[in-house]
PDB file of C-alpha atoms in Angstrom:
ATOM      1  CA  MET B 281      31.488 -60.550  -1.388  1.00 51.00           C
ATOM      2  CA  GLU B 282      29.174 -60.316  -4.077  1.00 51.00           C
ATOM      3  CA  ALA B 283      29.326 -56.792  -5.199  1.00 46.00           C
ATOM      4  CA  VAL B 284      32.836 -56.761  -5.360  1.00 45.00           C
ATOM      5  CA  ALA B 285      32.937 -59.879  -7.680  1.00 47.00           C
ATOM      6  CA  GLY B 286      29.963 -58.208  -9.711  1.00 50.00           C
ATOM      7  CA  LEU B 287      31.860 -54.693  -9.903  1.00 46.00           C
ATOM      8  CA  GLY B 288      35.083 -57.118 -10.639  1.00 49.00           C
ATOM      9  CA  GLY B 289      33.577 -59.023 -13.312  1.00 50.00           C
ATOM     10  CA  PHE B 290      31.784 -55.859 -14.805  1.00 47.00           C
ATOM     11  CA  ALA B 291      34.853 -54.634 -15.651  1.00 48.00           C
ATOM     12  CA  ASP B 292      36.888 -57.335 -16.538  1.00 51.00           C
ATOM     13  CA  GLY B 293      34.635 -58.234 -19.280  1.00 51.00           C
ATOM     14  CA  HIS B 294      33.334 -55.189 -19.660  1.00 52.00           C
ATOM     15  CA  TYR B 295      35.720 -54.348 -22.951  1.00 53.00           C
ATOM     16  CA  THR B 296      34.689 -57.925 -24.811  1.00 61.00           C
ATOM     17  CA  ALA B 297      30.860 -57.674 -24.390  1.00 74.00           C
ATOM     18  CA  VAL B 298      31.190 -54.363 -26.500  1.00 81.00           C
ATOM     19  CA  PRO B 299      31.102 -56.519 -29.165  1.00 86.00           C
ATOM     20  CA  SER B 300      28.192 -58.427 -28.829  1.00 86.00           C
ATOM     21  CA  LEU B 301      26.366 -55.182 -26.928  1.00 89.00           C
ATOM     22  CA  LEU B 302      26.580 -53.715 -30.627  1.00 91.00           C
ATOM     23  CA  PHE B 303      26.012 -56.841 -32.805  1.00 91.00           C
ATOM     24  CA  ALA B 304      23.132 -57.561 -30.756  1.00 93.00           C
ATOM     25  CA  VAL B 305      21.393 -53.349 -31.280  1.00 94.00           C
ATOM     26  CA  ILE B 306      22.446 -53.722 -34.793  1.00 93.00           C
ATOM     27  CA  LEU B 307      20.754 -57.347 -35.575  1.00 94.00           C
ATOM     28  CA  ILE B 308      17.507 -56.665 -33.765  1.00 95.00           C
ATOM     29  CA  LYS B 309      17.042 -52.626 -35.909  1.00 94.00           C
ATOM     30  CA  LEU B 310      16.799 -54.471 -38.369  1.00 94.00           C
ATOM     31  CA  VAL B 311      15.253 -57.374 -38.801  1.00 93.00           C
ATOM     32  CA  SER B 312      12.115 -56.035 -35.975  1.00 92.00           C
ATOM     33  CA  PRO B 313      10.983 -52.223 -35.531  1.00 93.00           C
ATOM     34  CA  GLY B 314      10.395 -51.628 -31.590  1.00 93.00           C
ATOM     35  CA  PRO B 315      12.358 -51.183 -29.092  1.00 95.00           C
ATOM     36  CA  VAL B 316      16.163 -53.016 -28.554  1.00 96.00           C
ATOM     37  CA  LEU B 317      15.048 -53.583 -25.444  1.00 96.00           C
ATOM     38  CA  PHE B 318      12.524 -55.548 -23.525  1.00 94.00           C
ATOM     39  CA  LYS B 319      12.276 -54.506 -19.576  1.00 95.00           C
ATOM     40  CA  GLN B 320       9.952 -56.427 -17.169  1.00 94.00           C
ATOM     41  CA  GLU B 321       9.588 -56.913 -14.041  1.00 96.00           C
ATOM     42  CA  ARG B 322      11.120 -59.263 -11.634  1.00 97.00           C
ATOM     43  CA  ILE B 323      11.049 -60.990  -8.082  1.00 97.00           C
ATOM     44  CA  GLY B 324      14.573 -60.232  -6.688  1.00 97.00           C
ATOM     45  CA  TYR B 325      16.415 -60.209  -2.827  1.00 97.00           C
ATOM     46  CA  MET B 326      13.895 -60.486  -0.037  1.00 96.00           C
ATOM     47  CA  ARG B 327      11.261 -60.998  -2.319  1.00 96.00           C
ATOM     48  CA  ARG B 328      11.572 -56.881  -3.481  1.00 97.00           C
ATOM     49  CA  ALA B 329      10.568 -56.205  -7.117  1.00 98.00           C
ATOM     50  CA  PHE B 330      12.872 -55.065  -9.819  1.00 98.00           C
ATOM     51  CA  THR B 331      12.632 -53.879 -13.674  1.00 98.00           C
ATOM     52  CA  LEU B 332      15.468 -56.635 -15.280  1.00 98.00           C
ATOM     53  CA  PHE B 333      16.627 -55.770 -18.358  1.00 98.00           C
ATOM     54  CA  LYS B 334      17.188 -57.705 -21.757  1.00 97.00           C
ATOM     55  CA  PHE B 335      17.733 -57.624 -25.637  1.00 97.00           C
ATOM     56  CA  ARG B 336      14.699 -58.052 -27.054  1.00 95.00           C
ATOM     57  CA  THR B 337      13.789 -61.720 -28.789  1.00 93.00           C
ATOM     58  CA  MET B 338      10.210 -61.694 -29.946  1.00 90.00           C
ATOM     59  CA  GLU B 339       7.756 -59.344 -31.798  1.00 90.00           C
ATOM     60  CA  VAL B 340       6.448 -55.925 -29.511  1.00 89.00           C
ATOM     61  CA  ASP B 341       3.488 -57.122 -26.978  1.00 81.00           C
ATOM     62  CA  THR B 342       3.784 -61.176 -27.751  1.00 80.00           C
ATOM     63  CA  ASP B 343       1.066 -62.565 -25.586  1.00 74.00           C
ATOM     64  CA  ALA B 344       2.411 -64.024 -21.937  1.00 76.00           C
ATOM     65  CA  ASP B 345      -0.600 -65.873 -20.688  1.00 79.00           C
ATOM     66  CA  ALA B 346       0.561 -68.931 -22.611  1.00 73.00           C
ATOM     67  CA  HIS B 347       3.668 -68.574 -20.936  1.00 74.00           C
ATOM     68  CA  ALA B 348       2.300 -67.753 -17.174  1.00 80.00           C
ATOM     69  CA  GLN B 349      -0.032 -70.622 -17.767  1.00 80.00           C
ATOM     70  CA  HIS B 350       2.981 -73.544 -18.521  1.00 75.00           C
ATOM     71  CA  MET B 351       5.200 -72.443 -15.793  1.00 81.00           C
ATOM     72  CA  ARG B 352       2.380 -71.884 -13.480  1.00 83.00           C
ATOM     73  CA  LYS B 353       1.513 -75.969 -14.756  1.00 81.00           C
ATOM     74  CA  LEU B 354       5.238 -76.910 -14.013  1.00 80.00           C
ATOM     75  CA  ILE B 355       5.588 -75.560 -10.325  1.00 87.00           C
ATOM     76  CA  VAL B 356       2.586 -76.909  -9.003  1.00 83.00           C
ATOM     77  CA  LYS B 357       2.205 -80.567 -11.390  1.00 77.00           C
ATOM     78  CA  ASP B 358       5.347 -80.908 -12.917  1.00 68.00           C
ATOM     79  CA  SER B 359       8.095 -80.059 -10.888  1.00 67.00           C
ATOM     80  CA  GLU B 360       9.695 -83.504 -10.217  1.00 73.00           C
ATOM     81  CA  SER B 361       8.850 -85.110 -13.306  1.00 72.00           C
ATOM     82  CA  ARG B 362       9.040 -82.108 -16.368  1.00 78.00           C
ATOM     83  CA  PRO B 363      12.146 -80.019 -17.337  1.00 81.00           C
ATOM     84  CA  LEU B 364      12.436 -76.699 -18.002  1.00 77.00           C
ATOM     85  CA  SER B 365      12.950 -76.673 -21.482  1.00 64.00           C
ATOM     86  CA  LYS B 366      12.653 -73.437 -23.026  1.00 61.00           C
ATOM     87  CA  LEU B 367       9.960 -72.980 -25.783  1.00 56.00           C
ATOM     88  CA  GLU B 368      11.799 -72.077 -29.683  1.00 58.00           C
ATOM     89  CA  ASN B 369       9.298 -72.987 -31.599  1.00 63.00           C
ATOM     90  CA  SER B 370       7.059 -69.502 -31.232  1.00 70.00           C
ATOM     91  CA  PRO B 371       5.749 -67.795 -34.837  1.00 75.00           C
ATOM     92  CA  HIS B 372       6.985 -64.558 -32.508  1.00 81.00           C
ATOM     93  CA  ILE B 373      10.377 -64.834 -32.172  1.00 88.00           C
ATOM     94  CA  ILE B 374      12.390 -62.239 -34.489  1.00 92.00           C
ATOM     95  CA  ARG B 375      15.027 -63.815 -37.082  1.00 91.00           C
ATOM     96  CA  ASN B 376      17.873 -64.715 -35.468  1.00 89.00           C
ATOM     97  CA  GLY B 377      16.488 -64.548 -31.542  1.00 91.00           C
ATOM     98  CA  ARG B 378      16.857 -67.842 -31.702  1.00 89.00           C
ATOM     99  CA  LEU B 379      20.786 -66.953 -30.892  1.00 90.00           C
ATOM    100  CA  LEU B 380      20.659 -64.272 -29.381  1.00 93.00           C
ATOM    101  CA  ARG B 381      18.713 -66.816 -26.089  1.00 91.00           C
ATOM    102  CA  ALA B 382      21.446 -69.657 -26.655  1.00 89.00           C
ATOM    103  CA  SER B 383      24.095 -67.452 -26.451  1.00 91.00           C
ATOM    104  CA  CYS B 384      23.244 -65.641 -23.889  1.00 92.00           C
ATOM    105  CA  ILE B 385      23.463 -62.147 -25.659  1.00 94.00           C
ATOM    106  CA  ASP B 386      19.921 -61.622 -24.364  1.00 95.00           C
ATOM    107  CA  GLU B 387      21.191 -60.952 -21.115  1.00 95.00           C
ATOM    108  CA  LEU B 388      23.899 -58.625 -21.434  1.00 95.00           C
ATOM    109  CA  PRO B 389      22.192 -55.407 -20.544  1.00 96.00           C
ATOM    110  CA  GLN B 390      21.494 -57.054 -17.366  1.00 96.00           C
ATOM    111  CA  PHE B 391      25.165 -55.480 -16.790  1.00 94.00           C
ATOM    112  CA  PHE B 392      22.558 -52.354 -15.390  1.00 95.00           C
ATOM    113  CA  ASN B 393      21.442 -54.248 -13.265  1.00 97.00           C
ATOM    114  CA  VAL B 394      24.095 -55.282 -11.787  1.00 96.00           C
ATOM    115  CA  LEU B 395      25.834 -51.465 -11.478  1.00 95.00           C
ATOM    116  CA  ARG B 396      22.094 -50.901  -9.691  1.00 96.00           C
ATOM    117  CA  GLY B 397      23.144 -53.014  -7.275  1.00 95.00           C
ATOM    118  CA  GLU B 398      19.829 -55.217  -8.736  1.00 97.00           C
ATOM    119  CA  MET B 399      21.831 -57.612  -9.245  1.00 97.00           C
ATOM    120  CA  SER B 400      24.985 -59.516  -9.026  1.00 96.00           C
ATOM    121  CA  LEU B 401      27.160 -61.999 -11.814  1.00 95.00           C
ATOM    122  CA  VAL B 402      25.895 -65.457 -10.090  1.00 97.00           C
ATOM    123  CA  GLY B 403      23.164 -66.081  -7.876  1.00 97.00           C
ATOM    124  CA  PRO B 404      20.278 -67.627  -8.810  1.00 97.00           C
ATOM    125  CA  ARG B 405      18.015 -65.602 -11.714  1.00 95.00           C
ATOM    126  CA  PRO B 406      15.212 -63.762 -10.671  1.00 97.00           C
ATOM    127  CA  CYS B 407      11.752 -65.203 -11.099  1.00 95.00           C
ATOM    128  CA  LEU B 408       8.428 -63.367 -12.681  1.00 94.00           C
ATOM    129  CA  ALA B 409       6.089 -62.552  -9.927  1.00 94.00           C
ATOM    130  CA  TYR B 410       3.211 -64.820 -11.319  1.00 92.00           C
ATOM    131  CA  GLU B 411       5.987 -67.672 -10.945  1.00 93.00           C
ATOM    132  CA  ALA B 412       7.005 -66.357  -7.269  1.00 94.00           C
ATOM    133  CA  ASP B 413       3.210 -66.963  -6.858  1.00 93.00           C
ATOM    134  CA  GLU B 414       2.800 -70.327  -6.729  1.00 93.00           C
ATOM    135  CA  TYR B 415       5.992 -70.864  -4.768  1.00 94.00           C
ATOM    136  CA  GLN B 416       5.698 -73.184  -1.385  1.00 92.00           C
ATOM    137  CA  ARG B 417       7.501 -72.143   1.413  1.00 94.00           C
ATOM    138  CA  TRP B 418      10.350 -73.748   0.911  1.00 95.00           C
ATOM    139  CA  HIS B 419      10.400 -72.506  -2.482  1.00 95.00           C
ATOM    140  CA  VAL B 420      10.981 -68.684  -1.146  1.00 95.00           C
ATOM    141  CA  ARG B 421      14.736 -69.267   0.549  1.00 96.00           C
ATOM    142  CA  ARG B 422      15.898 -69.169  -2.667  1.00 96.00           C
ATOM    143  CA  PHE B 423      15.641 -65.532  -2.428  1.00 97.00           C
ATOM    144  CA  ASP B 424      18.172 -64.819   0.353  1.00 96.00           C
ATOM    145  CA  SER B 425      20.717 -64.598  -1.990  1.00 95.00           C
ATOM    146  CA  VAL B 426      20.985 -61.742  -4.337  1.00 97.00           C
ATOM    147  CA  PRO B 427      19.778 -62.397  -8.246  1.00 97.00           C
ATOM    148  CA  GLY B 428      22.551 -63.272 -10.999  1.00 97.00           C
ATOM    149  CA  MET B 429      23.068 -63.626 -14.475  1.00 96.00           C
ATOM    150  CA  THR B 430      24.728 -67.225 -14.225  1.00 96.00           C
ATOM    151  CA  GLY B 431      24.257 -69.432 -11.072  1.00 96.00           C
ATOM    152  CA  LEU B 432      25.113 -72.884 -10.210  1.00 96.00           C
ATOM    153  CA  TRP B 433      21.417 -73.290 -11.646  1.00 94.00           C
ATOM    154  CA  GLN B 434      22.261 -72.868 -15.453  1.00 93.00           C
ATOM    155  CA  VAL B 435      26.231 -74.825 -14.774  1.00 95.00           C
ATOM    156  CA  MET B 436      24.648 -77.848 -13.525  1.00 93.00           C
ATOM    157  CA  GLY B 437      21.714 -79.106 -16.556  1.00 86.00           C
ATOM    158  CA  LYS B 438      19.662 -75.488 -16.845  1.00 84.00           C
ATOM    159  CA  ASN B 439      16.945 -76.603 -18.939  1.00 79.00           C
ATOM    160  CA  ARG B 440      17.769 -80.025 -18.166  1.00 85.00           C
ATOM    161  CA  THR B 441      16.654 -79.989 -15.108  1.00 89.00           C
ATOM    162  CA  THR B 442      12.992 -79.646 -12.879  1.00 90.00           C
ATOM    163  CA  PHE B 443      11.386 -76.344 -10.749  1.00 91.00           C
ATOM    164  CA  LYS B 444      12.405 -78.871  -7.467  1.00 92.00           C
ATOM    165  CA  GLU B 445      15.858 -79.396  -9.040  1.00 94.00           C
ATOM    166  CA  MET B 446      16.299 -75.692  -9.759  1.00 94.00           C
ATOM    167  CA  ILE B 447      15.010 -74.832  -6.576  1.00 95.00           C
ATOM    168  CA  ARG B 448      17.163 -77.109  -4.453  1.00 95.00           C
ATOM    169  CA  LEU B 449      20.521 -76.036  -6.583  1.00 96.00           C
ATOM    170  CA  ASP B 450      19.751 -71.997  -6.024  1.00 97.00           C
ATOM    171  CA  ILE B 451      19.254 -72.805  -1.772  1.00 97.00           C
ATOM    172  CA  SER B 452      22.432 -74.339  -2.585  1.00 96.00           C
ATOM    173  CA  TYR B 453      24.166 -71.681  -3.263  1.00 97.00           C
ATOM    174  CA  THR B 454      22.440 -69.557  -1.284  1.00 95.00           C
ATOM    175  CA  GLN B 455      23.575 -71.751   1.687  1.00 95.00           C
ATOM    176  CA  ASN B 456      27.411 -71.920   0.795  1.00 96.00           C
ATOM    177  CA  LEU B 457      28.053 -69.313  -0.645  1.00 94.00           C
ATOM    178  CA  SER B 458      31.481 -68.011  -1.072  1.00 95.00           C
ATOM    179  CA  LEU B 459      33.798 -66.156  -3.645  1.00 94.00           C
ATOM    180  CA  TRP B 460      35.680 -69.172  -4.678  1.00 96.00           C
ATOM    181  CA  LEU B 461      32.269 -71.013  -5.476  1.00 97.00           C
ATOM    182  CA  ASP B 462      31.474 -66.959  -7.539  1.00 96.00           C
ATOM    183  CA  LEU B 463      34.892 -68.060  -9.354  1.00 95.00           C
ATOM    184  CA  LYS B 464      34.278 -71.494 -10.391  1.00 96.00           C
ATOM    185  CA  ILE B 465      30.642 -70.788 -11.466  1.00 96.00           C
ATOM    186  CA  LEU B 466      31.798 -67.668 -13.730  1.00 95.00           C
ATOM    187  CA  PHE B 467      34.724 -70.438 -15.035  1.00 95.00           C
ATOM    188  CA  LEU B 468      32.139 -73.549 -16.047  1.00 96.00           C
ATOM    189  CA  THR B 469      29.470 -70.075 -17.664  1.00 95.00           C
ATOM    190  CA  PRO B 470      31.257 -70.471 -20.703  1.00 93.00           C
ATOM    191  CA  VAL B 471      31.085 -73.496 -21.523  1.00 93.00           C
ATOM    192  CA  ALA B 472      27.137 -74.458 -19.934  1.00 92.00           C
ATOM    193  CA  ILE B 473      26.962 -71.465 -23.313  1.00 92.00           C
ATOM    194  CA  ILE B 474      29.149 -73.860 -26.068  1.00 91.00           C
ATOM    195  CA  ARG B 475      26.562 -76.503 -24.459  1.00 89.00           C
ATOM    196  CA  GLN B 476      23.292 -74.681 -24.316  1.00 84.00           C
ATOM    197  CA  ILE B 477      24.292 -73.663 -28.469  1.00 85.00           C
ATOM    198  CA  ILE B 478      24.782 -76.696 -29.669  1.00 85.00           C
ATOM    199  CA  ASP B 479      21.656 -79.073 -27.510  1.00 77.00           C
ATOM    200  CA  LYS B 480      18.899 -78.821 -29.890  1.00 58.00           C
ATOM    201  CA  PRO B 481      15.286 -77.984 -27.423  1.00 52.00           C
ATOM    202  CA  SER B 482      12.717 -80.120 -26.993  1.00 47.00           C
ATOM    203  CA  PRO B 483       9.916 -78.880 -29.356  1.00 44.00           C
ATOM    204  CA  GLY B 484       6.825 -76.967 -27.614  1.00 42.00           C
ATOM    205  CA  GLU B 485       8.781 -76.205 -24.299  1.00 43.00           C
ATOM    206  CA  VAL B 486       9.063 -73.605 -21.855  1.00 40.00           C
ATOM    207  CA  GLY B 487      11.356 -73.088 -19.552  1.00 39.00           C
ATOM    208  CA  ALA B 488      11.432 -71.445 -16.741  1.00 38.00           C
ATOM    209  CA  ASP B 489      13.900 -68.557 -17.719  1.00 42.00           C
ATOM    210  CA  GLN B 490      12.012 -67.764 -20.993  1.00 44.00           C
ATOM    211  CA  ALA B 491       9.168 -65.668 -20.295  1.00 45.00           C
ATOM    212  CA  ALA B 492       7.183 -65.238 -23.889  1.00 42.00           C
ATOM    213  CA  THR B 493       7.320 -61.805 -24.230  1.00 44.00           C
ATOM    214  CA  SER B 494      11.072 -61.134 -23.382  1.00 47.00           C
TER     215      SER B 494
END
């Protein structure tokens, strides 16, 4: 079901995504030396590692240690008290990189992950290995679904939610998986993206899906 929805969604969105892809490629090339794409190991279905593709929004070779330390703190100590807001005041973000992030244009290369069968259009976001290392036993139930480009967490609050709220939403999605739920999430995703563009992030906060080197 997820494969059919993923391929169908890719076919429907392919032509509308092309202008955004070209915009991102040109923008990154104009403002920052280095590769356009950013590749990173993520943990997906059944805890299998795979290479995730994104458009690069930070300077090349930015150190990810600060993000790793912060995420470990969010997962272990602040899992119920602090929202998973993104770090948007980093000096290493390239010019207009925040726009690419807020609009989710930086995620478009993950269509290739969908075509390779590593991701679906809808599902829990694939986490980083050092995040998975901190998971409690019940957290790993989010790996029972193929990871997605968007998901229930994204349309139900995303960076306003805590880590545990994100995990519960991911597990809820897995338990109630259906084509109707996927279509509902896809329909709500543009609204969530618009809200994300409008909302002003809290300075100095880091999000679960925003590695310091992405």
